[in-house]
Each structure stands twice: as C-alpha cells, then as structure tokens.
CSV table of C-alpha atoms and ligand atoms in Angstrom, one decimal:
chain,number,residue,atom,x,y,z
A,393,MET,CA,11.9,23.5,1.6
A,394,ARG,CA,12.9,20.2,1.9
A,395,VAL,CA,11.4,17.3,3.4
A,396,LEU,CA,12.8,14.3,4.9
A,397,GLY,CA,10.5,11.5,5.2
A,398,ILE,CA,11.1,8.1,7.2
A,399,GLU,CA,8.9,5.3,7.1
A,400,SER,CA,9.0,2.1,9.3
A,401,SER,CA,5.4,0.9,10.0
A,402,CYS,CA,5.8,-2.5,9.2
A,403,ASP,CA,8.7,-4.7,7.0
A,404,GLU,CA,10.4,-1.9,5.2
A,405,THR,CA,12.4,1.1,6.4
A,406,GLY,CA,12.1,3.7,3.8
A,407,VAL,CA,14.0,7.1,3.7
A,408,ALA,CA,13.8,10.0,1.1
A,409,LEU,CA,14.1,13.5,0.8
A,410,VAL,CA,11.7,15.6,-1.5
A,411,GLU,CA,11.9,19.4,-2.4
A,412,VAL,CA,9.2,21.8,-2.8
A,413,GLN,CA,9.5,24.4,-5.2
A,414,GLY,CA,6.7,27.1,-5.2
A,415,ALA,CA,3.3,25.7,-5.8
A,416,GLY,CA,4.6,22.8,-8.4
A,417,VAL,CA,4.3,19.1,-7.5
A,418,PRO,CA,7.2,18.3,-4.8
A,419,VAL,CA,10.0,16.8,-6.5
A,420,LEU,CA,12.1,13.6,-5.2
A,421,LEU,CA,15.9,14.5,-4.8
A,422,ALA,CA,16.6,11.1,-3.5
A,423,GLU,CA,15.3,7.7,-1.5
A,424,ALA,CA,16.5,4.5,-0.2
A,425,LEU,CA,14.5,1.3,1.0
A,426,TYR,CA,15.5,-1.7,3.2
A,427,SER,CA,13.1,-4.6,3.2
A,428,GLN,CA,13.0,-7.1,5.8
A,429,ILE,CA,10.9,-9.5,3.8
A,430,GLU,CA,13.7,-12.1,3.8
A,431,MET,CA,14.2,-12.2,7.6
A,432,HIS,CA,10.2,-12.7,8.0
A,433,GLN,CA,10.3,-15.2,5.4
A,434,ALA,CA,11.2,-17.9,7.9
A,435,TYR,CA,8.2,-17.3,9.9
A,436,GLY,CA,6.0,-17.1,7.3
A,437,GLY,CA,5.0,-13.4,8.4
A,438,VAL,CA,6.0,-10.2,10.1
A,439,VAL,CA,7.4,-10.9,13.8
A,440,PRO,CA,6.9,-7.3,15.2
A,441,GLU,CA,9.6,-7.5,17.7
A,442,LEU,CA,12.2,-8.4,15.1
A,443,ALA,CA,10.8,-5.9,12.4
A,444,SER,CA,11.3,-2.8,15.5
A,445,ARG,CA,14.8,-4.0,15.7
A,446,ASP,CA,15.8,-4.1,12.5
A,447,HIS,CA,14.3,-0.5,11.7
A,448,ILE,CA,17.0,0.8,14.5
A,449,ARG,CA,19.5,-1.0,12.4
A,450,ARG,CA,18.7,0.3,8.9
A,451,VAL,CA,17.1,4.1,9.8
A,452,LEU,CA,20.6,6.1,10.2
A,453,PRO,CA,22.5,4.5,7.5
A,454,LEU,CA,19.6,4.8,4.8
A,455,THR,CA,19.5,8.5,5.8
A,456,GLU,CA,23.2,9.0,5.2
A,457,GLN,CA,22.6,7.2,1.9
A,458,VAL,CA,19.8,9.8,0.7
A,459,LEU,CA,22.0,12.4,1.8
A,460,ALA,CA,24.9,11.3,0.2
A,461,SER,CA,23.0,10.6,-3.3
A,462,SER,CA,21.1,13.8,-3.1
A,463,GLY,CA,24.5,15.7,-2.3
A,464,ARG,CA,22.7,17.0,0.8
A,465,THR,CA,23.7,17.4,4.5
A,466,LEU,CA,21.3,17.4,7.5
A,467,ALA,CA,21.6,21.0,7.5
A,468,ASP,CA,19.9,21.2,4.0
A,469,VAL,CA,16.8,19.6,5.5
A,470,ASP,CA,13.9,22.1,6.7
A,471,VAL,CA,11.5,19.3,8.5
A,472,VAL,CA,11.6,15.8,9.3
A,473,ALA,CA,8.5,13.8,8.5
A,474,PHE,CA,7.7,10.4,9.7
A,475,THR,CA,5.1,7.6,9.7
A,476,ARG,CA,2.8,8.3,12.4
A,477,GLY,CA,0.2,5.2,11.9
A,478,PRO,CA,-1.5,3.1,11.1
A,479,GLY,CA,1.3,0.1,11.9
A,480,LEU,CA,2.7,-2.1,14.1
A,481,ALA,CA,3.1,0.3,17.2
A,482,GLY,CA,7.0,-0.7,18.0
A,483,ALA,CA,7.9,-0.4,14.3
A,484,LEU,CA,6.5,3.3,14.3
A,485,LEU,CA,8.0,4.3,17.4
A,486,VAL,CA,11.5,3.7,15.9
A,487,GLY,CA,10.9,6.1,12.9
A,488,ALA,CA,8.9,8.6,15.1
A,489,GLY,CA,11.6,8.7,17.8
A,490,VAL,CA,14.4,9.2,15.2
A,491,ALA,CA,12.7,11.8,13.3
A,492,CYS,CA,12.0,13.7,16.8
A,493,ALA,CA,15.5,13.0,17.7
A,494,LEU,CA,16.8,14.7,14.1
A,495,GLY,CA,14.2,17.3,14.3
A,496,ALA,CA,15.6,18.2,18.1
A,497,ALA,CA,19.1,17.9,17.5
A,498,LEU,CA,18.6,20.2,14.1
A,499,ASN,CA,16.5,22.6,15.7
A,500,LYS,CA,13.7,21.9,12.9
A,501,PRO,CA,10.1,21.0,13.1
A,502,VAL,CA,8.7,17.6,12.6
A,503,LEU,CA,5.6,16.3,11.1
A,504,GLY,CA,3.6,13.0,11.5
A,505,VAL,CA,2.2,11.5,8.4
A,506,HIS,CA,-0.8,9.1,8.0
A,507,HIS,CA,0.6,5.9,6.1
A,508,LEU,CA,-2.3,5.7,3.8
A,509,GLU,CA,-2.3,9.4,2.9
A,510,GLY,CA,1.2,8.5,1.8
A,511,HIS,CA,0.0,5.8,-0.7
A,512,LEU,CA,-2.9,7.9,-1.7
A,513,LEU,CA,-0.6,10.5,-2.8
A,514,SER,CA,2.3,8.3,-4.3
A,515,PRO,CA,1.0,8.6,-8.0
A,516,PHE,CA,2.1,12.4,-7.4
A,517,LEU,CA,5.6,11.0,-7.5
A,518,SER,CA,5.0,9.6,-11.1
A,519,ALA,CA,5.6,11.2,-14.5
A,520,ASP,CA,2.1,11.4,-14.9
A,521,PRO,CA,0.6,12.9,-11.7
A,522,PRO,CA,-3.4,13.0,-11.2
A,523,GLU,CA,-5.6,16.1,-10.8
A,524,PHE,CA,-8.1,16.5,-8.0
A,525,PRO,CA,-10.8,15.2,-7.7
A,526,PHE,CA,-10.5,11.6,-8.0
A,527,VAL,CA,-11.7,8.3,-6.6
A,528,ALA,CA,-8.9,6.2,-5.3
A,529,LEU,CA,-8.4,2.2,-4.5
A,530,LEU,CA,-6.6,1.7,-1.8
A,531,VAL,CA,-5.1,-2.0,-1.6
A,532,SER,CA,-2.6,-2.9,0.8
A,533,GLY,CA,-1.5,-5.7,3.3
A,534,GLY,CA,-3.7,-4.1,5.8
A,535,HIS,CA,-6.4,-1.9,3.8
A,536,THR,CA,-9.1,-2.1,1.2
A,537,GLN,CA,-10.6,1.3,0.7
A,538,LEU,CA,-12.5,3.3,-1.7
A,539,MET,CA,-12.3,6.9,-0.9
A,540,ARG,CA,-13.2,10.3,-3.1
A,541,VAL,CA,-10.3,12.7,-2.7
A,542,ASP,CA,-11.2,16.3,-3.2
A,543,GLY,CA,-7.7,17.6,-2.5
A,544,VAL,CA,-4.7,17.2,0.1
A,545,GLY,CA,-6.6,16.0,3.2
A,546,ARG,CA,-10.1,15.9,1.8
A,547,TYR,CA,-10.9,12.4,1.9
A,548,THR,CA,-14.4,10.8,1.9
A,549,LEU,CA,-14.9,7.0,2.5
A,550,LEU,CA,-17.0,5.3,0.0
A,551,GLY,CA,-16.7,1.8,1.0
A,552,GLU,CA,-13.8,-0.4,2.6
A,553,THR,CA,-13.3,-4.3,3.5
A,554,ILE,CA,-15.4,-5.5,6.5
A,555,ASP,CA,-13.0,-8.2,7.0
A,556,ASP,CA,-9.6,-9.1,5.7
A,557,ALA,CA,-7.7,-7.0,3.3
A,558,ALA,CA,-7.2,-7.6,-0.6
A,559,GLY,CA,-3.4,-7.7,0.3
A,560,GLU,CA,-4.1,-10.2,3.1
A,561,ALA,CA,-6.4,-12.3,0.9
A,562,PHE,CA,-3.5,-12.7,-1.7
A,563,ASP,CA,-1.0,-13.6,1.4
A,564,LYS,CA,-3.3,-16.2,3.1
A,565,SER,CA,-3.9,-18.1,-0.4
A,566,ALA,CA,-0.8,-18.0,-1.2
A,567,LYS,CA,0.4,-19.8,2.2
A,568,LEU,CA,-2.4,-22.3,1.4
A,569,LEU,CA,-0.8,-23.0,-1.6
A,570,GLY,CA,2.6,-23.3,-0.3
A,571,LEU,CA,4.1,-20.0,-1.3
A,572,GLY,CA,5.9,-17.9,0.6
A,573,TYR,CA,6.0,-14.8,2.3
A,574,PRO,CA,4.6,-12.1,1.0
A,575,GLY,CA,2.2,-14.2,-1.1
A,576,GLY,CA,0.8,-11.7,-3.4
A,577,PRO,CA,3.8,-11.3,-6.1
A,578,ALA,CA,4.5,-15.1,-5.7
A,579,LEU,CA,0.8,-16.0,-6.3
A,580,SER,CA,0.4,-13.8,-9.3
A,581,ARG,CA,3.3,-15.0,-10.8
A,582,LEU,CA,2.0,-18.6,-10.6
A,583,ALA,CA,-1.3,-17.3,-11.8
A,584,GLU,CA,0.5,-16.5,-15.2
A,585,GLN,CA,0.7,-20.4,-15.6
A,586,GLY,CA,-3.1,-21.1,-14.7
A,587,ASP,CA,-6.5,-20.8,-16.2
A,588,PRO,CA,-8.6,-18.2,-14.1
A,589,ALA,CA,-11.7,-20.0,-15.0
A,590,ALA,CA,-10.7,-23.3,-13.8
A,591,PHE,CA,-12.2,-22.8,-10.7
A,592,LYS,CA,-15.5,-21.2,-9.5
A,593,LEU,CA,-14.7,-19.1,-6.5
A,594,PRO,CA,-17.0,-16.4,-5.0
A,595,ARG,CA,-17.0,-12.7,-5.8
A,596,PRO,CA,-17.7,-11.6,-2.3
A,597,LEU,CA,-20.5,-8.5,-2.1
A,598,VAL,CA,-19.9,-7.8,-5.6
A,599,HIS,CA,-23.7,-7.6,-6.0
A,600,SER,CA,-24.0,-5.9,-2.4
A,601,GLY,CA,-25.3,-2.6,-4.0
A,602,ASN,CA,-22.9,-0.8,-1.8
A,603,LEU,CA,-18.7,0.0,-2.1
A,604,ASP,CA,-18.0,-2.7,0.9
A,605,PHE,CA,-15.5,-5.6,0.1
A,606,SER,CA,-15.2,-8.9,2.0
A,607,PHE,CA,-12.2,-11.4,1.6
A,608,ALA,CA,-12.3,-13.3,4.7
A,609,GLY,CA,-14.0,-16.4,3.0
A,610,LEU,CA,-11.9,-16.5,0.0
A,611,LYS,CA,-9.4,-18.8,1.7
A,612,THR,CA,-11.9,-21.2,2.9
A,613,ALA,CA,-13.4,-21.3,-0.8
A,614,VAL,CA,-10.0,-22.3,-2.3
A,615,MET,CA,-9.6,-25.0,0.6
A,616,VAL,CA,-13.0,-26.1,-0.6
A,617,GLN,CA,-11.9,-26.6,-4.1
A,618,ALA,CA,-8.9,-28.5,-2.9
A,619,LYS,CA,-11.2,-31.2,-1.1
A,620,LYS,CA,-13.6,-31.8,-4.2
A,621,LEU,CA,-10.8,-32.7,-6.1
A,622,GLY,CA,-10.5,-35.8,-3.8
A,623,LEU,CA,-7.9,-34.6,-1.4
A,624,ALA,CA,-7.1,-37.0,1.2
A,625,GLN,CA,-7.8,-35.6,5.0
A,626,ASP,CA,-4.2,-35.9,5.9
A,627,CYS,CA,-2.8,-33.9,2.7
A,628,ALA,CA,-2.3,-30.4,2.2
A,629,VAL,CA,-3.4,-28.3,-0.6
A,630,THR,CA,0.4,-28.2,-1.7
A,631,ASP,CA,0.4,-32.1,-2.5
A,632,LEU,CA,-2.0,-31.2,-5.5
A,633,PRO,CA,-0.3,-31.3,-8.9
A,634,ALA,CA,1.6,-28.4,-10.1
A,635,GLN,CA,-1.0,-27.3,-12.8
A,636,VAL,CA,-3.6,-27.8,-10.5
A,637,LEU,CA,-2.1,-25.4,-8.2
A,638,ALA,CA,-1.4,-22.7,-10.8
A,639,ASP,CA,-5.3,-23.0,-11.6
A,640,LEU,CA,-6.0,-22.3,-8.1
A,641,ALA,CA,-4.0,-19.3,-7.9
A,642,ALA,CA,-5.1,-17.6,-11.1
A,643,SER,CA,-8.8,-18.5,-9.9
A,644,THR,CA,-8.2,-16.6,-7.0
A,645,GLN,CA,-6.2,-13.7,-8.4
A,646,ALA,CA,-9.3,-13.4,-11.0
A,647,ALA,CA,-11.6,-13.5,-8.1
A,648,ILE,CA,-9.8,-10.7,-6.1
A,649,VAL,CA,-9.0,-8.8,-9.5
A,650,GLU,CA,-12.9,-8.8,-10.6
A,651,VAL,CA,-13.9,-7.7,-7.3
A,652,LEU,CA,-11.5,-4.5,-7.2
A,653,VAL,CA,-12.6,-3.6,-10.7
A,654,LYS,CA,-16.0,-3.9,-10.4
A,655,LYS,CA,-16.5,-1.9,-7.1
A,656,SER,CA,-14.0,0.8,-8.3
A,657,LEU,CA,-16.1,1.3,-11.4
A,658,ALA,CA,-19.1,1.4,-9.1
A,659,ALA,CA,-17.4,4.0,-7.0
A,660,LEU,CA,-16.5,6.0,-9.9
A,661,ASN,CA,-20.3,6.1,-11.3
A,662,GLN,CA,-21.5,7.2,-7.9
A,663,ALA,CA,-19.0,10.0,-7.3
A,664,GLY,CA,-19.9,11.0,-10.9
A,665,LEU,CA,-15.8,11.1,-11.9
A,666,LYS,CA,-13.8,10.2,-14.5
A,667,ARG,CA,-10.4,9.8,-12.9
A,668,LEU,CA,-8.9,6.8,-10.5
A,669,VAL,CA,-5.9,6.5,-8.5
A,670,VAL,CA,-4.9,3.0,-7.4
A,671,ALA,CA,-2.1,2.6,-4.5
A,672,GLY,CA,-1.0,0.3,-2.1
A,673,GLY,CA,1.1,-2.9,-2.6
A,674,VAL,CA,-1.6,-4.7,-4.7
A,675,GLY,CA,-1.6,-2.0,-6.8
A,676,ALA,CA,1.8,-3.5,-8.5
A,677,ASN,CA,-0.5,-6.6,-9.7
A,678,ARG,CA,-0.3,-7.0,-13.4
A,679,LYS,CA,-3.7,-8.6,-13.9
A,680,LEU,CA,-5.5,-5.7,-11.7
A,681,ARG,CA,-3.7,-3.2,-13.9
A,682,GLU,CA,-4.4,-4.8,-17.2
A,683,GLN,CA,-8.3,-5.2,-16.3
A,684,LEU,CA,-8.6,-1.6,-14.8
A,685,ASN,CA,-6.7,-0.2,-17.6
A,686,SER,CA,-9.2,-2.1,-20.1
A,687,GLU,CA,-12.6,-0.9,-18.0
A,688,CYS,CA,-11.4,2.1,-17.4
A,689,ALA,CA,-10.7,3.0,-21.5
A,690,ARG,CA,-14.0,1.7,-22.6
A,691,ARG,CA,-15.4,4.4,-20.1
A,692,GLN,CA,-13.2,7.2,-20.8
A,693,VAL,CA,-11.8,7.1,-17.2
A,694,ARG,CA,-7.8,8.2,-16.6
A,695,VAL,CA,-6.2,5.6,-14.3
A,696,HIS,CA,-3.3,6.8,-12.4
A,697,TYR,CA,-0.6,4.3,-10.6
A,698,PRO,CA,2.3,5.0,-8.3
A,699,GLU,CA,5.8,4.2,-9.9
A,700,LEU,CA,5.8,-0.1,-9.5
A,701,HIS,CA,8.7,0.5,-7.2
A,702,LEU,CA,6.6,2.9,-5.1
A,703,CYS,CA,3.3,0.7,-4.7
A,704,THR,CA,4.9,-1.2,-1.7
A,705,ASP,CA,5.9,0.8,1.3
A,706,ASN,CA,8.7,3.5,1.0
A,707,GLY,CA,10.1,6.7,2.5
A,708,ALA,CA,9.2,8.8,-0.6
A,709,MET,CA,5.7,8.6,-0.3
A,710,ILE,CA,6.0,9.7,3.4
A,711,ALA,CA,7.8,12.5,2.3
A,712,MET,CA,5.8,13.4,-0.5
A,713,ALA,CA,2.6,13.4,1.7
A,714,ALA,CA,4.2,15.7,4.3
A,715,ALA,CA,5.4,18.2,1.4
A,716,MET,CA,2.3,18.2,0.0
A,717,ARG,CA,0.4,19.0,3.2
A,718,LEU,CA,2.8,21.7,4.1
A,719,GLN,CA,2.5,23.4,0.9
A,720,SER,CA,-1.5,23.2,0.7
A,721,GLY,CA,-1.6,24.6,3.9
A,722,GLN,CA,-3.4,21.5,5.6
A,723,GLN,CA,-0.8,21.5,8.2
A,724,THR,CA,2.1,23.3,9.8
A,725,ALA,CA,5.0,20.9,11.3
A,726,SER,CA,5.6,21.0,15.1
A,727,GLU,CA,8.5,21.7,17.2
A,728,VAL,CA,6.9,19.8,20.1
A,729,TYR,CA,8.9,16.4,19.7
A,730,ALA,CA,6.1,14.4,21.1
A,731,PHE,CA,6.3,11.1,19.4
A,732,ASP,CA,2.9,10.2,19.9
A,733,VAL,CA,2.2,6.9,17.4
A,734,LYS,CA,-1.1,6.1,16.2
A,735,PRO,CA,-1.1,2.1,15.2
A,736,ARG,CA,-4.7,2.8,14.4
A,737,TRP,CA,-5.9,5.7,12.7
A,738,PRO,CA,-8.8,5.9,10.1
A,739,LEU,CA,-7.6,8.1,7.0
A,740,ASP,CA,-11.2,9.9,7.3
A,741,SER,CA,-10.4,11.3,10.4
A,742,LEU,CA,-7.6,13.4,9.2
B,379,LIG,O1,1.4,-1.3,1.1
B,379,LIG,P1,2.2,-2.5,0.9
B,379,LIG,O2,3.5,-2.7,1.0
B,379,LIG,O3,2.1,-2.7,2.7
B,379,LIG,C1,1.1,-2.3,3.5
B,379,LIG,O4,0.9,-1.2,3.6
B,379,LIG,O5,0.0,-3.1,3.8
B,379,LIG,O6,1.0,-3.9,0.7
B,379,LIG,C2,1.6,-5.4,0.9
B,379,LIG,C3,1.0,-6.1,0.0
B,379,LIG,C4,0.9,-7.6,0.3
B,379,LIG,O7,-0.1,-8.0,1.1
B,379,LIG,C5,1.6,-7.7,-0.9
B,379,LIG,O8,1.1,-9.5,-0.9
B,379,LIG,C6,0.6,-7.3,-1.7
B,379,LIG,O9,0.8,-6.1,-0.9
B,379,LIG,N1,1.3,-7.5,-2.9
B,379,LIG,C7,0.7,-7.8,-4.2
B,379,LIG,C8,1.7,-7.7,-5.1
B,379,LIG,N2,2.7,-6.9,-4.7
B,379,LIG,C9,2.4,-6.7,-3.5
B,379,LIG,N3,-0.4,-8.3,-4.5
B,379,LIG,C10,-0.6,-8.9,-5.6
B,379,LIG,N4,0.3,-9.0,-6.4
B,379,LIG,C11,1.2,-8.1,-6.5
B,379,LIG,N5,2.1,-8.2,-7.6
B,380,LIG,ZN1,1.6,0.2,3.3
C-alpha cells in the first residue's frame, strides 16, 4: 500500500510518498518541500492569506515532483493523506481540498491526519526508529507538550505550555534582538558567540512540581535585562553592542533549553520510562540536543530525534502518520470526500 501525504498547515508545503510493506516500519519513497519563509520574512511572521495562496501554487508541482522521483504515477497511490489540523484554516483547506479532489478523481480513499501526530511519529522515518512506549517532547512553533505514547493513537498528555510555545519564545526573543523570521535558527546561531551565563533569565515553572511550561514572560525578562544595561527610553534592544546581543541570545536559549530538559527528565521519571522522542521544529536546536543527549546518557535513557530536515514541517511525517494509523488498524481511510479541517484539535482527543 502506498500513501501520498500532503502538509499545508502553516508556511511549508510538503508532499511525500511512503510505502507500507507488511508489518514493518513504512518506507519513504520520495518527498518534496517548498518553504514560504522568504515570502513571509518581509512581514516578520506568517501572513495566513499569503500562505494559503502559495500552497495552491506549490502543491501540484510538488506532487508531480514526488511521483517523478519515486518512479511512480498517481495510479500507484492507494490512499491520499492530508493534514486536517491544527493549523491555519485557509492553509489547511488547500491541502484538504487537493487531497479530496485527487481521491475523488482517482477513486481512492482519503485520510485526515493530526499535524502533531505527524511530528510525533516522524522519528520512525529515521535510521534508528524508536519502540513504544516512550515519552515524547513535542516542541514546535505552536505547541510545547510532553506526552506518554503507548502506541499509534495511544497518547496521554503529561504536561503542556500554559501560554507561549518554546518555538514562539525563540521567535519572539529573536524578533526583539533584531533577528529575522523564523527566529529559532537565527537566535541559536547568534547564541554560539555568546555567554549563556551572562544574563540571569527566569526558568519559568521549573520547580512547579508538574510538567507544565510557561514561556510568555521570557521576552519581557530579556527587555528588562536590556533596560538594566542603561538602554535609553527611545533606543531599541538592537542598539546594544554585538557581544551583548550574542550574550542575550545565548542566555535566552539556555533558559528555554534548561526548562525543556528538566521537564523531559521529570516526565520520564513520572512515566517510569527510559525512552524519549523529541519532535517538532525546536527539536533541531543543537544546544537542546547536546544537553538532552548528555543528561539522558547519564540516566541510561535512549533519545530519538527525527532526521534534522524532518524536524520542521514536511509531507513525509504526514504520509508516515497516515501509513502507521492504517497499518495499526487505528483508522480506515474514507471515501467520503468531506474536507472538514480542524484548525484547533487536541492531540490526546485522537
Ligand atoms: O514544527 P515547526 O516547523 O512548525 C510548527 O508546527 O509550529 O516548528 C517551527 C518552530 C519555529 O518557532 C522555529 O523558530 C523553531 O521551530 N525552530 C528552532 C530551530 N529550528 C526551528 N528553534 C530553535 N532552534 C532551532 N535550530
Ligand atoms: Zn509543525
């Protein structure tokens, strides 16, 4: 069985084809991605209407590219999967509309996939796939969650952010430091030249006794530190000397990473598990990987990550999640082509 996956929930159009061979881990045959980042950069963030229009432009050429590079045709596709939510409503409707149109035209069933389930299962596309059960740290631009994962579709929420997501904290702090959109990769690059201990920034909820996160105060804390340096009222943080900006970036990254690492270890303890899966865009962060690797090694915990290029949004994770749901019998694909997207959709409601 071959599953075509379409991702269009935010600012990346992704298409991929995976093949299910018996009970084994599904195999990725081909993938293609178009990132809209450059288009949104001029606005400092994602403009939903522009995102939707661009998905329309990209999705069919990407589909043709995937079929050509896998040496297949549309006739070889058995199921068409798409991201049903959460995400931007208009952007989701593009992927859902195209998937349903393809399904109807080919007389093949369709399957709507949860975007976060795609992230969660993306490490199964790596050379070292995890085994169930595990604790998952989902860290994207919109979500920060710790889940206990006992199998496909068996997700228990252990804790989540009560305000901003970790990716949002990276993006908002980066904006303050005059770095472009999305800020995560830029901030972590600048942090390489800074001292992570230069500024005392809060580690919100680190001793809260539960597994929830809070990142909304971090941006204000960065501002407060900048003012303490004697920044004049009418000056921007970006007017600070380059080394100070690098120190602020390093200190911000250190605060976010420390909280993510400590809460992940606490979640493993609470769940009594020795396996951690990290997924979502922030999972590409080098400092986070370094610290998780060393802390987990000390505790004999195995850590699994998606391939670096599959940390951020892509079609492969959507095709993979659909394939694994079908394979596990969690769901059957549908021949009702009702593209009802779910812009808000809690993962533990699956
Ligand atoms: O998973 P993703 O592509 O999109 C969502 O589903 O939200 O994650 C995007 C987020 C952005 O906030 C981006 O700044 C962050 O992931 N990100 C990073 C890095 N690469 C991407 N944050 C920190 N360090 C990185 N290297
Ligand atoms: Zn995502």
